[in-house]
Short mmCIF file of C-alpha atoms in Angstrom, two decimals:
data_model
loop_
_atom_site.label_atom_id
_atom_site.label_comp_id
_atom_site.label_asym_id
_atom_site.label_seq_id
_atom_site.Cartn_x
_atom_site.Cartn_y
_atom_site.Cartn_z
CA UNK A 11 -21.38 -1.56 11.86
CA UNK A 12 -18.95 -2.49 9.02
CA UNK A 13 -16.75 0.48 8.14
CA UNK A 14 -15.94 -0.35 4.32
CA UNK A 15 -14.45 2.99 3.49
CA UNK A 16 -11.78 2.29 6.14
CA UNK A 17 -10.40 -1.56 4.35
CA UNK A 18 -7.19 -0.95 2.28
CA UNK A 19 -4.54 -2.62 0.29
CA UNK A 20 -2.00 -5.18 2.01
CA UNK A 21 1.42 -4.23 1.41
CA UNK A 22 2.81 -4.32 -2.15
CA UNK A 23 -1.09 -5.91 -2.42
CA UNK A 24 -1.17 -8.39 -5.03
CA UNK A 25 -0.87 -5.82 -7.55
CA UNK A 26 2.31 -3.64 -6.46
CA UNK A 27 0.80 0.16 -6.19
CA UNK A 28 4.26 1.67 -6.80
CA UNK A 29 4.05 3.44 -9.43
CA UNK A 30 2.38 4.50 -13.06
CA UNK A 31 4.19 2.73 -15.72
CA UNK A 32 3.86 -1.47 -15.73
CA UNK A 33 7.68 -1.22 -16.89
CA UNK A 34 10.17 -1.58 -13.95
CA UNK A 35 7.65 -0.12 -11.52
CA UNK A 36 4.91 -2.23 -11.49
CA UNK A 37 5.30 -5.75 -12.99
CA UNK A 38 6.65 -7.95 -10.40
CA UNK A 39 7.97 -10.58 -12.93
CA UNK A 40 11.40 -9.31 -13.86
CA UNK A 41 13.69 -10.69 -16.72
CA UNK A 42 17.58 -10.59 -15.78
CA UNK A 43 20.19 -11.86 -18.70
CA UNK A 44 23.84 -10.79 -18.80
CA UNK A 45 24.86 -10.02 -22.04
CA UNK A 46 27.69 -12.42 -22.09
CA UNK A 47 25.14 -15.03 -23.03
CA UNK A 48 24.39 -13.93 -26.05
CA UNK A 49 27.15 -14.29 -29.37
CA UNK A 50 26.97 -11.54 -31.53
CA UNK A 51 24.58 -12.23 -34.94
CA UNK A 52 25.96 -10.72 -38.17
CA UNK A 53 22.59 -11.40 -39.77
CA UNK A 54 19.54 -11.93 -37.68
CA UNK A 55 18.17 -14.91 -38.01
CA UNK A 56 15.20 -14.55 -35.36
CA UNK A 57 12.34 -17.57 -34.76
CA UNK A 58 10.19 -15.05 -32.58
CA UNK A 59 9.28 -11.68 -31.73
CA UNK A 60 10.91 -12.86 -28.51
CA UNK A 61 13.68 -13.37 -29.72
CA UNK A 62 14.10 -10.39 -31.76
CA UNK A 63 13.25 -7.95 -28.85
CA UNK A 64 16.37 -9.69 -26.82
CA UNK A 65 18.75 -9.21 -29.46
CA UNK A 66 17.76 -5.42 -29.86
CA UNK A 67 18.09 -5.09 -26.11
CA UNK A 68 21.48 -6.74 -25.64
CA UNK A 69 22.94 -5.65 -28.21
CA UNK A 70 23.52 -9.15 -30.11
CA UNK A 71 22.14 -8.31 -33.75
CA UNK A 72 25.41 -6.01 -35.11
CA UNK A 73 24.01 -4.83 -38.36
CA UNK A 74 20.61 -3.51 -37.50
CA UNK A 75 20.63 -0.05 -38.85
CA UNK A 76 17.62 2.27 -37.60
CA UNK A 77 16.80 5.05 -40.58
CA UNK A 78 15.26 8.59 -39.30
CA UNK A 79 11.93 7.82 -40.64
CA UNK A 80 8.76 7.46 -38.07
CA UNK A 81 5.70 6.69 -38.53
CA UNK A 82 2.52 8.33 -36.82
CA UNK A 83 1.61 4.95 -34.98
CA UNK A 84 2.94 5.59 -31.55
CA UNK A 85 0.88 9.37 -31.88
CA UNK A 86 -2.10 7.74 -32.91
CA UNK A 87 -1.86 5.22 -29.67
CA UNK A 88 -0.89 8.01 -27.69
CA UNK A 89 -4.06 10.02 -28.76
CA UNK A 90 -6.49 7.10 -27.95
CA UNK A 91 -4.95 7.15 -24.89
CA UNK A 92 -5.20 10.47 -24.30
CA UNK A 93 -8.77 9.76 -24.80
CA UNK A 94 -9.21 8.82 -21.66
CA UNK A 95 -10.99 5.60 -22.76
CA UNK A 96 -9.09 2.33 -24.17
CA UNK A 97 -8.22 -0.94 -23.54
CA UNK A 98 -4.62 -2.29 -23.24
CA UNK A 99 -3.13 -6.29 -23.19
CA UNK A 100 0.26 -7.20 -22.38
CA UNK A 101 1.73 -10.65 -22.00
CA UNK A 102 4.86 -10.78 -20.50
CA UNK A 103 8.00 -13.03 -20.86
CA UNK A 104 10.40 -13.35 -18.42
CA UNK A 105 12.69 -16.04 -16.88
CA UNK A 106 10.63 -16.55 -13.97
CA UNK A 107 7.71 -17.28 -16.56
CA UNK A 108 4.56 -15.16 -17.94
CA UNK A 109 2.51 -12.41 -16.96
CA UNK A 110 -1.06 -11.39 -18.68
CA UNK A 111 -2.50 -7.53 -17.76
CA UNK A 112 -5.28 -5.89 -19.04
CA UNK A 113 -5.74 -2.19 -18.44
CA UNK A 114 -8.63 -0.47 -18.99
CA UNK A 115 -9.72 3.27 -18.25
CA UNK A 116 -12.91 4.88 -19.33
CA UNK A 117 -14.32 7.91 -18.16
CA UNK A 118 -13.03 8.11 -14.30
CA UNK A 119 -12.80 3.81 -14.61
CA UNK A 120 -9.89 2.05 -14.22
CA UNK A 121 -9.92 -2.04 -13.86
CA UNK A 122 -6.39 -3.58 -14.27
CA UNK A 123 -5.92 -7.32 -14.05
CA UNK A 124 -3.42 -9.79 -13.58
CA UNK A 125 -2.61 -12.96 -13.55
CA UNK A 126 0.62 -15.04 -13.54
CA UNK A 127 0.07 -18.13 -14.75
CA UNK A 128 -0.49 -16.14 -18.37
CA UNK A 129 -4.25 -16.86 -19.22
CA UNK A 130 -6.31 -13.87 -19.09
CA UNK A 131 -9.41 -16.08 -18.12
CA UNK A 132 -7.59 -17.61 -14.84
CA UNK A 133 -7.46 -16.76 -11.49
CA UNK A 134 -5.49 -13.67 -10.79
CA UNK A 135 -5.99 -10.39 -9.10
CA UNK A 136 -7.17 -6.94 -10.14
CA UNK A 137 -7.71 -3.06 -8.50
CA UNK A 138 -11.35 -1.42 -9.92
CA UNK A 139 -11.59 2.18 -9.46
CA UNK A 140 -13.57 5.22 -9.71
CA UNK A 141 -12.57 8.49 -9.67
CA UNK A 142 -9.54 6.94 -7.90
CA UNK A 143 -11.86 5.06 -5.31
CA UNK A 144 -12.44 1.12 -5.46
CA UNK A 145 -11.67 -2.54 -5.13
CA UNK A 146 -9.01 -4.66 -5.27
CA UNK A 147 -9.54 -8.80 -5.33
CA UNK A 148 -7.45 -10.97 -5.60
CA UNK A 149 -7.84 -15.46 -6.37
CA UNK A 150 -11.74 -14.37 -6.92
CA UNK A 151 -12.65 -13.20 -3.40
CA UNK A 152 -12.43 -9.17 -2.52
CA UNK A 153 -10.15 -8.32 -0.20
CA UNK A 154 -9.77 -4.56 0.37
CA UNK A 155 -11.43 -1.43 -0.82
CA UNK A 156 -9.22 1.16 -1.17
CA UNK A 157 -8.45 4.64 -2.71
CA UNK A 158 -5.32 5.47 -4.87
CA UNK A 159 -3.93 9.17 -5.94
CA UNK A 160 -3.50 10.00 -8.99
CA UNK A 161 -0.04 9.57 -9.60
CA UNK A 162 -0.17 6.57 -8.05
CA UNK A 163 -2.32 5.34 -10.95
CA UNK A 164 -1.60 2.57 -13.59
CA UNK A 165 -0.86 4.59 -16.84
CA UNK A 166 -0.04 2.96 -20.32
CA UNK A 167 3.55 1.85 -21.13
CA UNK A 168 3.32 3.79 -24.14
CA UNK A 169 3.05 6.92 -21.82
CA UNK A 170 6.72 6.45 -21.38
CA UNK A 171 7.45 7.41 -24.09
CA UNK A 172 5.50 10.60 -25.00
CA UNK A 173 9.10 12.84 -23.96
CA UNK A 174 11.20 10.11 -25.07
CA UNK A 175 14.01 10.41 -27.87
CA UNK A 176 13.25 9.11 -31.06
CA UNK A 177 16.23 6.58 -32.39
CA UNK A 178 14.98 5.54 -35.74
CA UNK A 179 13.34 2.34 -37.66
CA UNK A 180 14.39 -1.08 -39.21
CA UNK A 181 13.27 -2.26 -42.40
CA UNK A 182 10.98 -4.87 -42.34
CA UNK A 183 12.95 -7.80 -41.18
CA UNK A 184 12.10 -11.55 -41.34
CA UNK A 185 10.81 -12.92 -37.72
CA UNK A 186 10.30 -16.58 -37.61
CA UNK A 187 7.38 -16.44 -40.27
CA UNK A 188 6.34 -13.10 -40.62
CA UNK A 189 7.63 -9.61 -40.85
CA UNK A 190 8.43 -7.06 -38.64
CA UNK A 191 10.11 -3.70 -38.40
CA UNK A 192 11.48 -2.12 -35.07
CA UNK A 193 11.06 1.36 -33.60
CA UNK A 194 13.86 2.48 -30.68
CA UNK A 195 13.64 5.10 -28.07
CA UNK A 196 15.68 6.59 -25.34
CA UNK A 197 15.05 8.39 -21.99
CA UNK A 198 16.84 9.18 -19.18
CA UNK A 199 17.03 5.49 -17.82
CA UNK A 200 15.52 3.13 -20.58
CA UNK A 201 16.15 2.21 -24.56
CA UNK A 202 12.64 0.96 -25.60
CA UNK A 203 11.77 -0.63 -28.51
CA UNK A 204 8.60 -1.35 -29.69
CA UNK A 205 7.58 -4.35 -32.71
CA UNK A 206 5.40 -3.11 -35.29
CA UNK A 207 3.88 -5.57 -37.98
CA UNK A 208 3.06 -5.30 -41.73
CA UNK A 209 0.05 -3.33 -41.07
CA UNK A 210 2.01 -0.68 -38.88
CA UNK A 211 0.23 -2.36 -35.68
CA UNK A 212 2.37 -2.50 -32.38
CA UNK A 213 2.32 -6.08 -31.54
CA UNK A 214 5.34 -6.20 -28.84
CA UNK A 215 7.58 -4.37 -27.05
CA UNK A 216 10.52 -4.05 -24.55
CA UNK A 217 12.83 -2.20 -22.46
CA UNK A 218 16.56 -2.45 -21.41
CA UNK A 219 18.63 -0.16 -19.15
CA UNK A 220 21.27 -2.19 -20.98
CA UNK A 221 22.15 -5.09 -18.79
CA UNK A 222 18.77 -6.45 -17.56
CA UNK A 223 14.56 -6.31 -20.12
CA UNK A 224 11.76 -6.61 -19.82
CA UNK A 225 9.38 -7.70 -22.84
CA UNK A 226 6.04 -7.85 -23.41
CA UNK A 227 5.52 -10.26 -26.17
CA UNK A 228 2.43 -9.73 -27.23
CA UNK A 229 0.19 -6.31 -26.93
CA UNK A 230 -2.96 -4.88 -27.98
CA UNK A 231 -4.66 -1.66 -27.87
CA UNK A 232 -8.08 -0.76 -28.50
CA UNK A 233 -11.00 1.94 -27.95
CA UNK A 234 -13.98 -0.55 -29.21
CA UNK A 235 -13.76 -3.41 -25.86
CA UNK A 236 -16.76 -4.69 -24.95
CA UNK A 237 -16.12 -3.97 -21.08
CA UNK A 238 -15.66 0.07 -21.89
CA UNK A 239 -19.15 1.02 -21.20
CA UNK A 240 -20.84 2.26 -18.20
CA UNK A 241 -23.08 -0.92 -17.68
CA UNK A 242 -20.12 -2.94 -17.78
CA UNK A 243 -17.87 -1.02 -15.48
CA UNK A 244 -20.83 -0.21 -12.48
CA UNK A 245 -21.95 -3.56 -12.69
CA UNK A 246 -18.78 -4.85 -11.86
CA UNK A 247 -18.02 -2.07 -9.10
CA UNK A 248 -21.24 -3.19 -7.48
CA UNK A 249 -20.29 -6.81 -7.98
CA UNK A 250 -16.97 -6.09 -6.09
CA UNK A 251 -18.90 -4.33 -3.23
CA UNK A 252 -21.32 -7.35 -2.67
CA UNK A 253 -18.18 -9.59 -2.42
CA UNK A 254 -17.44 -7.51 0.41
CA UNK A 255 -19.89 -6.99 2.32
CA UNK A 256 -20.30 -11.12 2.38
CA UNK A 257 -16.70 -11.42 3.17
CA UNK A 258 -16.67 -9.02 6.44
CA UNK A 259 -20.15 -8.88 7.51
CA UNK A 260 -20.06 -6.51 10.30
CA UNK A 261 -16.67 -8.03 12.40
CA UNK A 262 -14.74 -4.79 11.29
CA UNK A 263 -16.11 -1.76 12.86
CA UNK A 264 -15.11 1.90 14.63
CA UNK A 265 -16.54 2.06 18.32
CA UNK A 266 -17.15 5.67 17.20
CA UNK A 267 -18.25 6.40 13.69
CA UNK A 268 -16.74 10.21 14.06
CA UNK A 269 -15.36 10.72 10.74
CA UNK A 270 -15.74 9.66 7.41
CA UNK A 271 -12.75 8.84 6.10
CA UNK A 272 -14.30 8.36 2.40
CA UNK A 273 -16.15 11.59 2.29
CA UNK A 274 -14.46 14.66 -0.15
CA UNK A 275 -12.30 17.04 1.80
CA UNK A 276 -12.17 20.49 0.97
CA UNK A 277 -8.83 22.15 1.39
CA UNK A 278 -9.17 25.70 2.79
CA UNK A 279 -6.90 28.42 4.06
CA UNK A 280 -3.33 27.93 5.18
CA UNK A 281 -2.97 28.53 8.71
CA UNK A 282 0.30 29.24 11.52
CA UNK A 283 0.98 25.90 13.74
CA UNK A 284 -1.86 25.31 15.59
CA UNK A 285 0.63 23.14 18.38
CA UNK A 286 -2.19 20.44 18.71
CA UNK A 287 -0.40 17.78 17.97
CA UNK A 288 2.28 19.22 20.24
CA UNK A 289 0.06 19.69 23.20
CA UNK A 290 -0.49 15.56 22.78
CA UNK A 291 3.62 15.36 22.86
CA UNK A 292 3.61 17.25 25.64
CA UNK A 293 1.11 15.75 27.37
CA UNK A 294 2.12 12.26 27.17
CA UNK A 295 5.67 13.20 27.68
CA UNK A 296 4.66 14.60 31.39
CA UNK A 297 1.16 13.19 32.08
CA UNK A 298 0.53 11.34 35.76
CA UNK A 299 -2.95 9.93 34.76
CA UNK A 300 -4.62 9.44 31.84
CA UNK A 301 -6.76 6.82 29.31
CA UNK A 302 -6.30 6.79 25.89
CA UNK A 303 -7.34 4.75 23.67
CA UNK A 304 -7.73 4.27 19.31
CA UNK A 305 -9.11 2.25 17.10
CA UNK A 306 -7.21 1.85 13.41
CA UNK A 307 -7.67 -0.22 10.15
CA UNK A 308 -4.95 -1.13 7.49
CA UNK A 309 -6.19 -3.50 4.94
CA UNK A 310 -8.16 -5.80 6.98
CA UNK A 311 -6.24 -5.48 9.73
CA UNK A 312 -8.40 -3.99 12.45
CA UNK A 313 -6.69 -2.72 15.67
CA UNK A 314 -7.98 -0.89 18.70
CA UNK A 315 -5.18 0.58 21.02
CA UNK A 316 -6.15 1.06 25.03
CA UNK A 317 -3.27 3.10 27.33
CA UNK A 318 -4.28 3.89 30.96
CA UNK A 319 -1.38 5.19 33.46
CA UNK A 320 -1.71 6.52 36.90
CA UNK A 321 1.74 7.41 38.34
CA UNK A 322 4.44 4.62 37.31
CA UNK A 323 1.82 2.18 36.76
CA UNK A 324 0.00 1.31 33.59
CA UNK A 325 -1.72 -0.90 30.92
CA UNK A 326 -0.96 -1.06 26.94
CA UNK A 327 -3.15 -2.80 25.01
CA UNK A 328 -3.30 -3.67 21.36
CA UNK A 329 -6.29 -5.49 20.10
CA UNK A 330 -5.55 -7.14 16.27
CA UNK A 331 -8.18 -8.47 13.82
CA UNK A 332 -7.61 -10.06 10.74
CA UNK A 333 -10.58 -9.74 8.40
CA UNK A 334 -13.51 -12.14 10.21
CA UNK A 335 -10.50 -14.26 12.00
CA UNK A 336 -10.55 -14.37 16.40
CA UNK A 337 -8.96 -11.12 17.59
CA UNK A 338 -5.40 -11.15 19.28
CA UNK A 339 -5.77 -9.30 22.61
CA UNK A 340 -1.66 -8.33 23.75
CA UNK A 341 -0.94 -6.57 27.66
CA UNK A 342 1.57 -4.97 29.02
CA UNK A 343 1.11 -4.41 32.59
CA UNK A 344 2.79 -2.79 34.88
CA UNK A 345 1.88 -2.44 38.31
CA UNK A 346 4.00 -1.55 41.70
CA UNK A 347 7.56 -1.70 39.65
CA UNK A 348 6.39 -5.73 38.34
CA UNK A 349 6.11 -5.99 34.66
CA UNK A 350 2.97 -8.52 33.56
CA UNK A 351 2.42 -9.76 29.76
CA UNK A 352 -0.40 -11.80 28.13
CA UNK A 353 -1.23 -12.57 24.37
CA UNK A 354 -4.28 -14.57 24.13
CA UNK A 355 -7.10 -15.26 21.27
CA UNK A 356 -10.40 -13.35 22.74
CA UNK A 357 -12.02 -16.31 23.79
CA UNK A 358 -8.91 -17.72 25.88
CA UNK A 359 -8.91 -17.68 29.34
CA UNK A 360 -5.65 -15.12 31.11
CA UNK A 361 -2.37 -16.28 30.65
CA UNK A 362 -0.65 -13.74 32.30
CA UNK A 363 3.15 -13.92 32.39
CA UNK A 364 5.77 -12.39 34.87
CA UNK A 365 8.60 -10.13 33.50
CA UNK A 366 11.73 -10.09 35.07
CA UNK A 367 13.76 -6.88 33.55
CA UNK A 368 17.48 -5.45 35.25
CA UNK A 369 17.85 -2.00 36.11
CA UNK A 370 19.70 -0.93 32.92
CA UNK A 371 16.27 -1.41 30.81
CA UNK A 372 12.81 -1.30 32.02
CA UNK A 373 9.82 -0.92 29.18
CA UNK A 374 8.46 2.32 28.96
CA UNK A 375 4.65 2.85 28.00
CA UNK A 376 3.86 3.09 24.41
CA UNK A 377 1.50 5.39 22.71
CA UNK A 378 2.40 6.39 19.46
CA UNK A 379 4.90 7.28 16.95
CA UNK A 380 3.99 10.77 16.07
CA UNK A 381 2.14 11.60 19.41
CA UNK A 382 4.57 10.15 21.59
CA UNK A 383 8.21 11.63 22.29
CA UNK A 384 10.94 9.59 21.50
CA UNK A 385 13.86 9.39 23.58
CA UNK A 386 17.39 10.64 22.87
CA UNK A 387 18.57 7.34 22.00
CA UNK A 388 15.32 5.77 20.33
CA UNK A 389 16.17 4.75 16.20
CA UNK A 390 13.98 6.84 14.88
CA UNK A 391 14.03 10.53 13.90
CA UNK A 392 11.87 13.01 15.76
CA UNK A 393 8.53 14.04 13.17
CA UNK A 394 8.71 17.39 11.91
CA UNK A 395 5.74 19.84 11.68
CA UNK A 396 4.81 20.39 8.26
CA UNK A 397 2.30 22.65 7.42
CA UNK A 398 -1.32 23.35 8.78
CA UNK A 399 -5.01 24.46 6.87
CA UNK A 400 -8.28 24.08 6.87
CA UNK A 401 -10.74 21.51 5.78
CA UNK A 402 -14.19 20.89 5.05
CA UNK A 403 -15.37 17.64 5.55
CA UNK A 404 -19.02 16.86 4.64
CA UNK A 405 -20.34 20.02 6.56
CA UNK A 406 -17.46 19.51 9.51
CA UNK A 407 -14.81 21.92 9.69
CA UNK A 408 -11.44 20.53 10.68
CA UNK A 409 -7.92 21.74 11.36
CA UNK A 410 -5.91 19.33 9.67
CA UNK A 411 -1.81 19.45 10.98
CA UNK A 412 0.86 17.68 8.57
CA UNK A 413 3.70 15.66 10.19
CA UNK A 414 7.17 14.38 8.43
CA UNK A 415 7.80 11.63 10.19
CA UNK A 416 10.81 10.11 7.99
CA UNK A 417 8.93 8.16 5.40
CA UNK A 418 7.54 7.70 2.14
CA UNK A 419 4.56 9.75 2.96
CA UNK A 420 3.52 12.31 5.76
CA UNK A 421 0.78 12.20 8.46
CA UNK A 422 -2.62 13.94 8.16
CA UNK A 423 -4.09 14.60 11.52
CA UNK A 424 -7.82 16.45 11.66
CA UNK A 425 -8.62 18.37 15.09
CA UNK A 426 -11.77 19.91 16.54
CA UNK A 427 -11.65 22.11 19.65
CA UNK A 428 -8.20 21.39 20.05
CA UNK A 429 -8.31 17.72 20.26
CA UNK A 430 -7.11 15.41 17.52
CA UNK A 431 -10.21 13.78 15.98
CA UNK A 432 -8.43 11.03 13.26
CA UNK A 433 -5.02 10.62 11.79
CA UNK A 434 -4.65 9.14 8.14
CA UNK A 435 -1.22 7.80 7.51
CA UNK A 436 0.56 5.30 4.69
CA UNK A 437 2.84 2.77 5.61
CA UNK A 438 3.92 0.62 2.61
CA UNK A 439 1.33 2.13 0.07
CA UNK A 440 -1.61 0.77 2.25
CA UNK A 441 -4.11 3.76 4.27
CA UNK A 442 -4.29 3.04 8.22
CA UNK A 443 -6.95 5.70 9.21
CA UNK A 444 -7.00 5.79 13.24
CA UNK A 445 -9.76 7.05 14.41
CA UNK A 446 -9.52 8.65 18.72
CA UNK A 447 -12.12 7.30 20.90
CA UNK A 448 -11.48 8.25 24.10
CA UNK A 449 -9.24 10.93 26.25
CA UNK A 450 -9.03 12.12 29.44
CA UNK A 451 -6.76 12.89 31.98
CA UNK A 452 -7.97 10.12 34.57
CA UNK A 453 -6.33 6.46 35.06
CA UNK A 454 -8.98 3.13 34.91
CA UNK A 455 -7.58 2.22 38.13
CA UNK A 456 -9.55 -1.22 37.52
CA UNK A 457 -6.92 -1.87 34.55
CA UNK A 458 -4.27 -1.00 37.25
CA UNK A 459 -3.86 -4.25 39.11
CA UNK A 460 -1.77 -7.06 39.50
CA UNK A 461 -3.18 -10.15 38.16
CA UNK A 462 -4.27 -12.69 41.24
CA UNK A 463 -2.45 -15.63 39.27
CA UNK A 464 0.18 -15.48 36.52
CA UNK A 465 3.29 -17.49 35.41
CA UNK A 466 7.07 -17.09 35.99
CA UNK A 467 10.31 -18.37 35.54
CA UNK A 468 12.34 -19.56 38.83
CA UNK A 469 15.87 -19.01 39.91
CA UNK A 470 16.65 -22.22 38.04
CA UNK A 471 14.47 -22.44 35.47
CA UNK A 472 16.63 -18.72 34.42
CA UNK A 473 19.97 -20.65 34.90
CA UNK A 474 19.02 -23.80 32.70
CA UNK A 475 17.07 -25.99 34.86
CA UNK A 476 13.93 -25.87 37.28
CA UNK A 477 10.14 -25.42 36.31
CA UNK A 478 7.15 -22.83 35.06
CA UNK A 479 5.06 -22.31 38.63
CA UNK A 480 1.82 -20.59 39.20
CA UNK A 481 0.53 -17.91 41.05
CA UNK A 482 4.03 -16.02 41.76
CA UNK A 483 5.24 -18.64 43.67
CA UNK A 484 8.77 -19.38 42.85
#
């Protein structure tokens, strides 16, 4: 069974889901120019647009006076935007050469598209959503679904500059061989300016924090695209959706399908700490015997996560996937105070390995990060309860516990009958949504035992000389 709604972004993804505004947040190509570089210009004498925006930004063009009047353009862009449906190019220019994105929203749609080579038509990548829900593909093949918040949302650069401080306009000033006049605004952070031509249209823009810009060269902005129609948009959702289905088959799957991590949920009442995820702290903090085991995706990275102890013997294993490529199987063994290791492709025959470790560190078991106790001296903070509340999923009522555990975003873990059920978490912007398939207080004793032949280093072969031998003989 292929579990689609589970597939998310890789990291910064091709697209960089790191913020809302495609200036300084999301547009990887980034233009750096000390202002030493540039002489001062008495009269500007500018060939491009390009040019023009640089001078503005650095400073370089000493006689530029901005009057106090404004001119409705920048409201009348912000109210198509505020639409909800329009269409958006940029074309960047930077040092480490060009960018092309298209944005386009319309009616719970958003597609935005990129490429770096600066053609619109070429191979790039691009996220498709609905209702925050989608697709992103990247060099023409799909490679994740995923869903993105709200605020994690591309917006419009123009956006920026709803609260901004209005500086004042140019004349119409000579650029290479047409006209333009030039429109500055301030925030917190940023000075932008934005290039409007002889029929009040805003053909370019940039921003500065005053020793580093970023220009877009040429933009567009309409509500009439041919793409901005409902025909359009679903046909290329389901487009996206057949491209993934061919590209994973059914290789990616849940042992259990338990919970649906795409379905709505329903926040309900605020409740006290229900200590679930503390009972699994405790528990594996103290536990003799027990088998555990998960299975996770992040992107299309599949993992499945087996623990067994019984006394001071155990097994960890971590089973990887990369979209349809052979699964990585990785051990850690120990059995009667001897530590064993193995990473193999599935189909490989055991390789097991002999670890030799001194008395001032021997490997503990590993189960988890929020689950599992930390010691004293471990590098990472202890998680911190957040809150607790209800939750309907389809017709399923969960307890769902929130966890701080020292980054970006928190943990989500849903409980029935006082057993965790799944965990959602986001490491670097991209879902992993573990799903728990088994528990219980017994050891696989099966899983418990030595392996009958395994490699290890010798006496000599640890003091610079000797050879790998077989079978524990050394």
């Amino acid at each position: 069974m292929t579990n689609k709604h589970m597939l998310l972004p890789l990291s910064a993804v091709l697209l960089c889901l790191t913020g809302c505004s495609l200036f300084y947040t999301n547009v990887p190509t980034e233009e750096v120019i000390e202002t030493e570089g540039y002489a001062a210009e008495t009269a500007p004498e500018w060939d491009s647009v390009e040019q023009a925006l640089r001078s503005l930004c650095y400073g370089t063009s000493t006689d530029i006076a901005f009057s106090s009047a404004q001119s409705d353009r920048l409201a009348e862009c912000l109210d198509i935007i505020g639409g909800g449906v329009y269409s958006e190019y940029y074309h960047f220019t930077g040092a480490d050469g060009t960018k092309v994105i298209q944005l386009s929203v319309m009616d719970g749609y958003m597609l935005y598209e990129s490429n770096e080579d600066g053609e619109y038509n070429s191979m790039g990548s691009s996220i498709l959503l609905h209702d925050g829900k989608g697709f992103c593909m990247g060099n023409g093949t799909v490679s994740y679904p995923l869903t993105v918040p709200e605020e994690k949302r591309y917006r419009s650069i123009l956006c920026d500059l709803e609260n901004a401080d209005y500086q004042g306009t140019t004349e119409m000033l000579d650029v290479g061989d047409k006209q333009y006049r030039f429109e500055q605004y301030v925030t917190d952070t940023l000075t932008y300016y934005l290039a409007l031509d002889e029929s009040d249209t805003i053909r370019a823009m940039a921003a500065t924090d005053g020793s580093s810009a970023k220009l877009a060269t040429e933009y567009k902005l309409t509500a009439t695209d041919s793409i901005l129609n409902e025909e359009w948009m679903s046909g290329r959702m389901a487009y996206y959706r057949t491209c993934l289905d061919e590209a994973y088959a059914d290789e990616l799957h849940y042992e259990n399908d338990i919970f649906d991590f795409s379905a709505e949920r329903i926040r309900g009442e605020d409740i006290e700490n229900p200590h679930i995820v503390e009972f699994y702290r405790d528990f594996f903090d103290t536990a003799d015997s027990f088998t555990f085991s998960t299975s996770s995706q992040r992107g299309d990275l599949y993992m499945e996560d087996y623990h067994t102890r019984s006394g001071d013997d155990y097994l960890d294993r971590t089973t990887t996937q990369k979209g349809v490529e052979k699964a990585i199987l990785s051990d850690c063994l120990r059995v009667d105070g001897q530590y064993y290791s193995q990473c193999i492709y599935e189909d490989e025959t055991e390789d097991w390995h002999k670890d030799v470790y001194n008395d001032d560190f021997q490997p503990e078991q590993y189960i988890d990060g929020l689950l599992q106790r930390q010691k004293p001296d471990a590098y990472r903070e202890d998680p911190v309860f957040m809150e607790a509340y209800m939750v309907t999923i389809g017709e399923e009522e969960y307890i769902c516990e929130v966890w701080d555990i020292h980054s970006k975003y928190p943990v989500r873990v849903y409980c029935q009958d006082g057993r965790i059920v799944a965990m959602d978490s986001i490491f670097y912007d991209i879902h992993e949504e573990t799903i728990i398939e088994t528990f219980t207080e017994t050891a696989d004793m099966e899983k418990l035992t030595a392996p009958e032949k395994y490699s290890q280093y010798s006496d000599s072969q640890e003091s610079g000389g000797g050879a790998v031998v077989a079978g524990g003989i050394s």
